[in-house]
PDB file of C-alpha atoms in Angstrom:
ATOM      1  CA  ASP A 142     -21.417 -34.861 -77.453  1.00  0.00           C
ATOM      2  CA  GLN A 143     -19.851 -35.765 -80.773  1.00  0.00           C
ATOM      3  CA  GLN A 144     -18.159 -32.754 -82.333  1.00  0.00           C
ATOM      4  CA  VAL A 145     -17.072 -34.487 -85.527  1.00  0.00           C
ATOM      5  CA  LYS A 146     -19.644 -36.370 -87.536  1.00  0.00           C
ATOM      6  CA  GLN A 147     -19.382 -38.635 -90.527  1.00  0.00           C
ATOM      7  CA  ASN A 148     -22.983 -39.150 -91.464  1.00  0.00           C
ATOM      8  CA  SER A 149     -22.403 -41.780 -94.129  1.00  0.00           C
ATOM      9  CA  PRO A 150     -21.350 -45.046 -92.508  1.00  0.00           C
ATOM     10  CA  SER A 151     -20.542 -46.611 -95.864  1.00  0.00           C
ATOM     11  CA  LEU A 152     -19.755 -45.764 -99.477  1.00  0.00           C
ATOM     12  CA  SER A 153     -19.509 -48.023-102.504  1.00  0.00           C
ATOM     13  CA  VAL A 154     -17.751 -46.792-105.651  1.00  0.00           C
ATOM     14  CA  GLN A 155     -16.672 -48.241-108.968  1.00  0.00           C
ATOM     15  CA  GLU A 156     -12.951 -48.623-109.553  1.00  0.00           C
ATOM     16  CA  GLY A 157     -11.599 -45.632-111.451  1.00  0.00           C
ATOM     17  CA  ARG A 158     -14.363 -43.315-110.282  1.00  0.00           C
ATOM     18  CA  ILE A 159     -14.175 -40.595-107.655  1.00  0.00           C
ATOM     19  CA  SER A 160     -14.838 -41.335-103.968  1.00  0.00           C
ATOM     20  CA  ILE A 161     -16.139 -38.396-101.939  1.00  0.00           C
ATOM     21  CA  LEU A 162     -16.184 -38.701 -98.164  1.00  0.00           C
ATOM     22  CA  ASN A 163     -17.833 -36.051 -96.047  1.00  0.00           C
ATOM     23  CA  CYS A 164     -17.281 -34.813 -92.539  1.00  0.00           C
ATOM     24  CA  ASP A 165     -19.096 -32.135 -90.509  1.00  0.00           C
ATOM     25  CA  TYR A 166     -17.991 -30.524 -87.286  1.00  0.00           C
ATOM     26  CA  THR A 167     -19.652 -28.349 -84.684  1.00  0.00           C
ATOM     27  CA  ASN A 168     -16.739 -26.760 -82.821  1.00  0.00           C
ATOM     28  CA  SER A 169     -15.809 -23.461 -84.483  1.00  0.00           C
ATOM     29  CA  MET A 170     -12.471 -23.529 -82.636  1.00  0.00           C
ATOM     30  CA  PHE A 171     -11.231 -26.480 -84.702  1.00  0.00           C
ATOM     31  CA  ASP A 172      -8.369 -25.315 -86.872  1.00  0.00           C
ATOM     32  CA  TYR A 173      -6.572 -28.460 -87.979  1.00  0.00           C
ATOM     33  CA  PHE A 174      -8.184 -31.379 -89.728  1.00  0.00           C
ATOM     34  CA  LEU A 175      -6.910 -34.824 -90.643  1.00  0.00           C
ATOM     35  CA  TRP A 176      -8.028 -37.906 -92.483  1.00  0.00           C
ATOM     36  CA  TYR A 177      -6.959 -41.384 -91.446  1.00  0.00           C
ATOM     37  CA  LYS A 178      -7.392 -44.678 -93.252  1.00  0.00           C
ATOM     38  CA  LYS A 179      -7.792 -47.993 -91.453  1.00  0.00           C
ATOM     39  CA  TYR A 180      -7.583 -51.527 -92.762  1.00  0.00           C
ATOM     40  CA  PRO A 181      -9.032 -54.414 -90.721  1.00  0.00           C
ATOM     41  CA  ALA A 182      -6.727 -55.596 -87.911  1.00  0.00           C
ATOM     42  CA  GLU A 183      -4.459 -52.579 -88.391  1.00  0.00           C
ATOM     43  CA  GLY A 184      -4.233 -49.197 -86.727  1.00  0.00           C
ATOM     44  CA  PRO A 185      -5.306 -45.964 -88.438  1.00  0.00           C
ATOM     45  CA  THR A 186      -2.786 -44.571 -90.908  1.00  0.00           C
ATOM     46  CA  PHE A 187      -2.414 -40.832 -91.396  1.00  0.00           C
ATOM     47  CA  LEU A 188      -3.495 -39.856 -94.906  1.00  0.00           C
ATOM     48  CA  ILE A 189      -3.701 -36.094 -95.343  1.00  0.00           C
ATOM     49  CA  SER A 190      -4.319 -32.964 -93.293  1.00  0.00           C
ATOM     50  CA  ILE A 191      -5.356 -29.354 -93.740  1.00  0.00           C
ATOM     51  CA  SER A 192      -5.126 -26.286 -91.545  1.00  0.00           C
ATOM     52  CA  SER A 193      -7.876 -23.720 -91.335  1.00  0.00           C
ATOM     53  CA  ILE A 194      -5.868 -21.133 -93.253  1.00  0.00           C
ATOM     54  CA  LYS A 195      -6.321 -23.211 -96.381  1.00  0.00           C
ATOM     55  CA  ASP A 196      -9.367 -24.467 -98.215  1.00  0.00           C
ATOM     56  CA  LYS A 197      -7.702 -27.203-100.212  1.00  0.00           C
ATOM     57  CA  ASN A 198      -4.776 -29.574 -99.844  1.00  0.00           C
ATOM     58  CA  GLU A 199      -3.765 -32.138-102.423  1.00  0.00           C
ATOM     59  CA  ASP A 200      -1.478 -35.158-102.208  1.00  0.00           C
ATOM     60  CA  GLY A 201      -1.474 -37.415-105.215  1.00  0.00           C
ATOM     61  CA  ARG A 202      -4.895 -38.995-105.626  1.00  0.00           C
ATOM     62  CA  PHE A 203      -6.137 -37.501-102.363  1.00  0.00           C
ATOM     63  CA  THR A 204      -7.539 -33.996-101.980  1.00  0.00           C
ATOM     64  CA  VAL A 205      -9.105 -32.523 -98.870  1.00  0.00           C
ATOM     65  CA  PHE A 206     -11.443 -29.545 -99.112  1.00  0.00           C
ATOM     66  CA  LEU A 207     -12.373 -27.345 -96.166  1.00  0.00           C
ATOM     67  CA  ASN A 208     -15.434 -25.106 -96.014  1.00  0.00           C
ATOM     68  CA  LYS A 209     -15.120 -23.220 -92.731  1.00  0.00           C
ATOM     69  CA  SER A 210     -18.365 -21.315 -93.054  1.00  0.00           C
ATOM     70  CA  ALA A 211     -20.275 -24.580 -93.437  1.00  0.00           C
ATOM     71  CA  LYS A 212     -18.063 -26.404 -90.916  1.00  0.00           C
ATOM     72  CA  HIS A 213     -17.599 -29.100 -93.486  1.00  0.00           C
ATOM     73  CA  LEU A 214     -14.704 -30.944 -94.996  1.00  0.00           C
ATOM     74  CA  SER A 215     -14.475 -33.604 -97.622  1.00  0.00           C
ATOM     75  CA  LEU A 216     -11.936 -36.062 -98.929  1.00  0.00           C
ATOM     76  CA  HIS A 217     -11.799 -36.799-102.640  1.00  0.00           C
ATOM     77  CA  ILE A 218     -10.038 -39.890-103.914  1.00  0.00           C
ATOM     78  CA  VAL A 219      -9.575 -40.032-107.662  1.00  0.00           C
ATOM     79  CA  PRO A 220      -9.260 -42.421-109.304  1.00  0.00           C
ATOM     80  CA  SER A 221     -10.446 -44.929-106.710  1.00  0.00           C
ATOM     81  CA  GLN A 222      -8.491 -48.180-106.544  1.00  0.00           C
ATOM     82  CA  PRO A 223      -9.298 -51.541-104.904  1.00  0.00           C
ATOM     83  CA  GLY A 224      -6.597 -50.885-102.283  1.00  0.00           C
ATOM     84  CA  ASP A 225      -8.574 -47.844-101.172  1.00  0.00           C
ATOM     85  CA  SER A 226     -11.220 -50.116 -99.643  1.00  0.00           C
ATOM     86  CA  ALA A 227     -10.932 -49.308 -95.937  1.00  0.00           C
ATOM     87  CA  VAL A 228     -12.504 -47.310 -93.135  1.00  0.00           C
ATOM     88  CA  TYR A 229     -11.774 -43.578 -93.305  1.00  0.00           C
ATOM     89  CA  PHE A 230     -11.809 -41.399 -90.196  1.00  0.00           C
ATOM     90  CA  CYS A 231     -12.048 -37.653 -90.085  1.00  0.00           C
ATOM     91  CA  ALA A 232     -10.406 -35.917 -87.100  1.00  0.00           C
ATOM     92  CA  ALA A 233     -10.074 -32.336 -85.891  1.00  0.00           C
ATOM     93  CA  SER A 234      -8.206 -30.377 -83.243  1.00  0.00           C
ATOM     94  CA  ALA A 235      -8.407 -26.896 -81.768  1.00  0.00           C
ATOM     95  CA  ASN A 236      -4.852 -25.552 -81.562  1.00  0.00           C
ATOM     96  CA  ASP A 237      -3.600 -28.507 -79.532  1.00  0.00           C
ATOM     97  CA  TYR A 238      -2.965 -32.228 -79.676  1.00  0.00           C
ATOM     98  CA  LYS A 239      -6.459 -33.377 -78.734  1.00  0.00           C
ATOM     99  CA  LEU A 240      -8.035 -35.022 -81.738  1.00  0.00           C
ATOM    100  CA  SER A 241     -11.793 -35.471 -81.973  1.00  0.00           C
ATOM    101  CA  PHE A 242     -12.620 -38.312 -84.320  1.00  0.00           C
ATOM    102  CA  GLY A 243     -15.643 -39.132 -86.407  1.00  0.00           C
ATOM    103  CA  ALA A 244     -17.121 -42.628 -86.323  1.00  0.00           C
ATOM    104  CA  GLY A 245     -15.730 -43.521 -89.737  1.00  0.00           C
ATOM    105  CA  THR A 246     -16.945 -44.265 -93.261  1.00  0.00           C
ATOM    106  CA  THR A 247     -16.359 -47.686 -94.794  1.00  0.00           C
ATOM    107  CA  VAL A 248     -15.368 -47.397 -98.447  1.00  0.00           C
ATOM    108  CA  THR A 249     -15.727 -50.333-100.793  1.00  0.00           C
ATOM    109  CA  VAL A 250     -14.201 -50.021-104.258  1.00  0.00           C
ATOM    110  CA  ARG A 251     -15.856 -52.385-106.751  1.00  0.00           C
ATOM    111  CA  ALA A 252     -13.842 -53.839-109.607  1.00  0.00           C
TER     112      ALA A 252
ATOM    113  CA  GLU B 168       5.232 -51.696 -91.393  1.00  0.00           C
ATOM    114  CA  THR B 169       4.225 -49.524 -88.486  1.00  0.00           C
ATOM    115  CA  GLY B 170       6.705 -47.489 -86.448  1.00  0.00           C
ATOM    116  CA  VAL B 171       4.471 -48.009 -83.423  1.00  0.00           C
ATOM    117  CA  THR B 172       4.328 -51.558 -82.054  1.00  0.00           C
ATOM    118  CA  GLN B 173       1.719 -52.790 -79.613  1.00  0.00           C
ATOM    119  CA  THR B 174       1.718 -56.055 -77.678  1.00  0.00           C
ATOM    120  CA  PRO B 175      -0.182 -58.208 -77.195  1.00  0.00           C
ATOM    121  CA  ARG B 176      -2.463 -57.941 -80.216  1.00  0.00           C
ATOM    122  CA  HIS B 177      -5.238 -59.810 -78.428  1.00  0.00           C
ATOM    123  CA  LEU B 178      -5.927 -60.223 -74.727  1.00  0.00           C
ATOM    124  CA  VAL B 179      -8.672 -62.047 -72.914  1.00  0.00           C
ATOM    125  CA  MET B 180      -8.842 -61.565 -69.168  1.00  0.00           C
ATOM    126  CA  GLY B 181     -11.166 -62.040 -66.253  1.00  0.00           C
ATOM    127  CA  MET B 182     -12.412 -59.140 -64.197  1.00  0.00           C
ATOM    128  CA  THR B 183     -10.069 -59.951 -61.312  1.00  0.00           C
ATOM    129  CA  ASN B 184      -6.916 -60.287 -63.409  1.00  0.00           C
ATOM    130  CA  LYS B 185      -4.068 -57.811 -63.709  1.00  0.00           C
ATOM    131  CA  LYS B 186      -2.426 -57.369 -67.085  1.00  0.00           C
ATOM    132  CA  SER B 187      -0.463 -54.746 -68.969  1.00  0.00           C
ATOM    133  CA  LEU B 188      -0.528 -53.452 -72.528  1.00  0.00           C
ATOM    134  CA  LYS B 189       2.748 -52.369 -74.057  1.00  0.00           C
ATOM    135  CA  CYS B 190       3.501 -49.818 -76.736  1.00  0.00           C
ATOM    136  CA  GLU B 191       6.856 -48.996 -78.294  1.00  0.00           C
ATOM    137  CA  GLN B 192       7.547 -46.360 -80.931  1.00  0.00           C
ATOM    138  CA  HIS B 193      10.581 -46.293 -83.209  1.00  0.00           C
ATOM    139  CA  LEU B 194       9.954 -42.857 -84.718  1.00  0.00           C
ATOM    140  CA  GLY B 195      11.921 -40.675 -82.328  1.00  0.00           C
ATOM    141  CA  HIS B 196       8.733 -39.003 -81.148  1.00  0.00           C
ATOM    142  CA  ASN B 197       8.285 -37.324 -77.792  1.00  0.00           C
ATOM    143  CA  ALA B 198       4.529 -37.575 -77.272  1.00  0.00           C
ATOM    144  CA  MET B 199       2.577 -40.800 -76.778  1.00  0.00           C
ATOM    145  CA  TYR B 200      -1.140 -41.428 -76.444  1.00  0.00           C
ATOM    146  CA  TRP B 201      -3.605 -44.117 -75.385  1.00  0.00           C
ATOM    147  CA  TYR B 202      -6.965 -44.295 -77.131  1.00  0.00           C
ATOM    148  CA  LYS B 203      -9.970 -46.552 -76.658  1.00  0.00           C
ATOM    149  CA  GLN B 204     -12.218 -47.580 -79.526  1.00  0.00           C
ATOM    150  CA  SER B 205     -15.458 -49.309 -78.612  1.00  0.00           C
ATOM    151  CA  ALA B 206     -17.642 -50.935 -81.233  1.00  0.00           C
ATOM    152  CA  LYS B 207     -19.330 -48.415 -83.553  1.00  0.00           C
ATOM    153  CA  LYS B 208     -17.918 -45.464 -81.600  1.00  0.00           C
ATOM    154  CA  PRO B 209     -15.243 -42.889 -82.414  1.00  0.00           C
ATOM    155  CA  LEU B 210     -11.801 -43.123 -80.895  1.00  0.00           C
ATOM    156  CA  GLU B 211     -11.686 -41.720 -77.372  1.00  0.00           C
ATOM    157  CA  LEU B 212      -8.500 -40.176 -76.006  1.00  0.00           C
ATOM    158  CA  MET B 213      -7.518 -41.646 -72.637  1.00  0.00           C
ATOM    159  CA  PHE B 214      -4.020 -40.431 -71.718  1.00  0.00           C
ATOM    160  CA  VAL B 215      -1.285 -38.243 -73.152  1.00  0.00           C
ATOM    161  CA  TYR B 216       2.394 -38.166 -72.266  1.00  0.00           C
ATOM    162  CA  ASN B 217       4.719 -35.476 -73.550  1.00  0.00           C
ATOM    163  CA  PHE B 218       8.446 -35.902 -72.848  1.00  0.00           C
ATOM    164  CA  LYS B 219       7.518 -38.629 -70.306  1.00  0.00           C
ATOM    165  CA  GLU B 220       5.210 -36.339 -68.354  1.00  0.00           C
ATOM    166  CA  GLN B 221       1.484 -37.070 -68.249  1.00  0.00           C
ATOM    167  CA  THR B 222      -0.343 -34.076 -69.652  1.00  0.00           C
ATOM    168  CA  GLU B 223      -3.821 -35.517 -70.077  1.00  0.00           C
ATOM    169  CA  ASN B 224      -6.073 -37.877 -68.183  1.00  0.00           C
ATOM    170  CA  ASN B 225      -9.432 -37.769 -69.891  1.00  0.00           C
ATOM    171  CA  SER B 226     -11.495 -38.774 -66.846  1.00  0.00           C
ATOM    172  CA  VAL B 227     -10.342 -42.357 -67.159  1.00  0.00           C
ATOM    173  CA  PRO B 228     -11.293 -44.744 -64.298  1.00  0.00           C
ATOM    174  CA  SER B 229      -8.451 -45.615 -61.960  1.00  0.00           C
ATOM    175  CA  ARG B 230      -8.593 -49.279 -62.995  1.00  0.00           C
ATOM    176  CA  PHE B 231      -6.545 -48.069 -65.981  1.00  0.00           C
ATOM    177  CA  SER B 232      -3.072 -46.949 -64.954  1.00  0.00           C
ATOM    178  CA  PRO B 233      -0.601 -45.609 -67.541  1.00  0.00           C
ATOM    179  CA  GLU B 234       3.167 -45.621 -67.259  1.00  0.00           C
ATOM    180  CA  CYS B 235       5.723 -43.929 -69.480  1.00  0.00           C
ATOM    181  CA  PRO B 236       9.282 -44.837 -68.432  1.00  0.00           C
ATOM    182  CA  ASN B 237      10.830 -43.085 -71.452  1.00  0.00           C
ATOM    183  CA  SER B 238       9.765 -41.385 -74.670  1.00  0.00           C
ATOM    184  CA  SER B 239       9.794 -44.658 -76.604  1.00  0.00           C
ATOM    185  CA  HIS B 240       7.697 -46.827 -74.300  1.00  0.00           C
ATOM    186  CA  LEU B 241       4.205 -46.574 -72.943  1.00  0.00           C
ATOM    187  CA  PHE B 242       2.299 -49.048 -70.814  1.00  0.00           C
ATOM    188  CA  LEU B 243      -1.310 -49.368 -69.781  1.00  0.00           C
ATOM    189  CA  HIS B 244      -1.748 -51.391 -66.604  1.00  0.00           C
ATOM    190  CA  LEU B 245      -5.147 -52.999 -66.184  1.00  0.00           C
ATOM    191  CA  HIS B 246      -6.784 -54.301 -63.015  1.00  0.00           C
ATOM    192  CA  THR B 247     -10.301 -55.274 -61.982  1.00  0.00           C
ATOM    193  CA  LEU B 248     -11.745 -54.310 -65.341  1.00  0.00           C
ATOM    194  CA  GLN B 249     -15.428 -54.402 -66.234  1.00  0.00           C
ATOM    195  CA  PRO B 250     -17.104 -56.040 -69.241  1.00  0.00           C
ATOM    196  CA  GLU B 251     -17.717 -52.598 -70.772  1.00  0.00           C
ATOM    197  CA  ASP B 252     -13.943 -52.124 -70.940  1.00  0.00           C
ATOM    198  CA  SER B 253     -13.822 -54.645 -73.778  1.00  0.00           C
ATOM    199  CA  ALA B 254     -12.578 -52.620 -76.743  1.00  0.00           C
ATOM    200  CA  LEU B 255      -9.678 -51.951 -79.077  1.00  0.00           C
ATOM    201  CA  TYR B 256      -6.919 -50.017 -77.316  1.00  0.00           C
ATOM    202  CA  LEU B 257      -4.716 -47.995 -79.613  1.00  0.00           C
ATOM    203  CA  CYS B 258      -1.401 -46.370 -78.890  1.00  0.00           C
ATOM    204  CA  ALA B 259      -0.178 -43.414 -80.922  1.00  0.00           C
ATOM    205  CA  SER B 260       2.826 -41.125 -81.019  1.00  0.00           C
ATOM    206  CA  SER B 261       3.675 -37.729 -82.484  1.00  0.00           C
ATOM    207  CA  GLN B 262       6.748 -35.548 -82.649  1.00  0.00           C
ATOM    208  CA  ASP B 263       5.462 -33.677 -79.629  1.00  0.00           C
ATOM    209  CA  SER B 264       2.066 -32.671 -78.329  1.00  0.00           C
ATOM    210  CA  GLY B 265       1.990 -29.386 -80.183  1.00  0.00           C
ATOM    211  CA  TYR B 266      -0.386 -28.126 -82.823  1.00  0.00           C
ATOM    212  CA  GLY B 267      -0.463 -29.691 -86.236  1.00  0.00           C
ATOM    213  CA  GLN B 268       1.312 -32.919 -85.394  1.00  0.00           C
ATOM    214  CA  PRO B 269      -0.149 -35.981 -87.104  1.00  0.00           C
ATOM    215  CA  GLN B 270      -0.372 -38.899 -84.732  1.00  0.00           C
ATOM    216  CA  HIS B 271       0.920 -42.273 -85.842  1.00  0.00           C
ATOM    217  CA  PHE B 272      -0.945 -45.296 -84.554  1.00  0.00           C
ATOM    218  CA  GLY B 273      -0.057 -48.856 -83.663  1.00  0.00           C
ATOM    219  CA  ASP B 274      -2.248 -51.772 -84.685  1.00  0.00           C
ATOM    220  CA  GLY B 275      -3.952 -51.941 -81.311  1.00  0.00           C
ATOM    221  CA  THR B 276      -4.694 -54.519 -78.649  1.00  0.00           C
ATOM    222  CA  ARG B 277      -8.113 -56.156 -78.848  1.00  0.00           C
ATOM    223  CA  LEU B 278      -9.146 -56.601 -75.214  1.00  0.00           C
ATOM    224  CA  SER B 279     -11.974 -58.874 -74.103  1.00  0.00           C
ATOM    225  CA  ILE B 280     -13.148 -58.967 -70.495  1.00  0.00           C
ATOM    226  CA  LEU B 281     -14.914 -62.125 -69.411  1.00  0.00           C
TER     227      LEU B 281
END
């Protein structure tokens, strides 16, 4: 039973434009959310996180938005750059270390 | 450059072989994890060690045997594996196993069972 879902397996965006990645979850006990980025032949790299007491967290070009009532979070990347082409994973935990991961969204940034 | 190093990067083995995967972290963390990623599936947590003590075994078959001799090293011993065990095995570490600790991953071992 997958508790974290990334319904878009892929996303293509023009360089310089905004990339919006979406993630939905079913477990209302989740209170900490993370985004990871993964290049081929490398492990996932931590990108940004947000706790449930916030609805927005920003770090440079990356912003994560959390909508608890909709059980939805999104990652905005602006402006998108060619180096952003990777697989992005959403993950969530419920007050402990156990992370539930989504299946990932492959982002391709076109020049 | 990752602070979590996994060896080997690729491993091909027969079902009757015994092999071990190694993970070493250089981040001063106290918690270490093993994950399995099968094709087109999300990462699945297998084992967790916190301060060298195993705190999680996520119903993993006994043909996978973890070992954590110290906070910097983690092993996954493999024996009599099945073809469905072919996957990417990822090691991760975090400061400890508490709330709100981002986990840092190694580059994984790609395991193929013949």
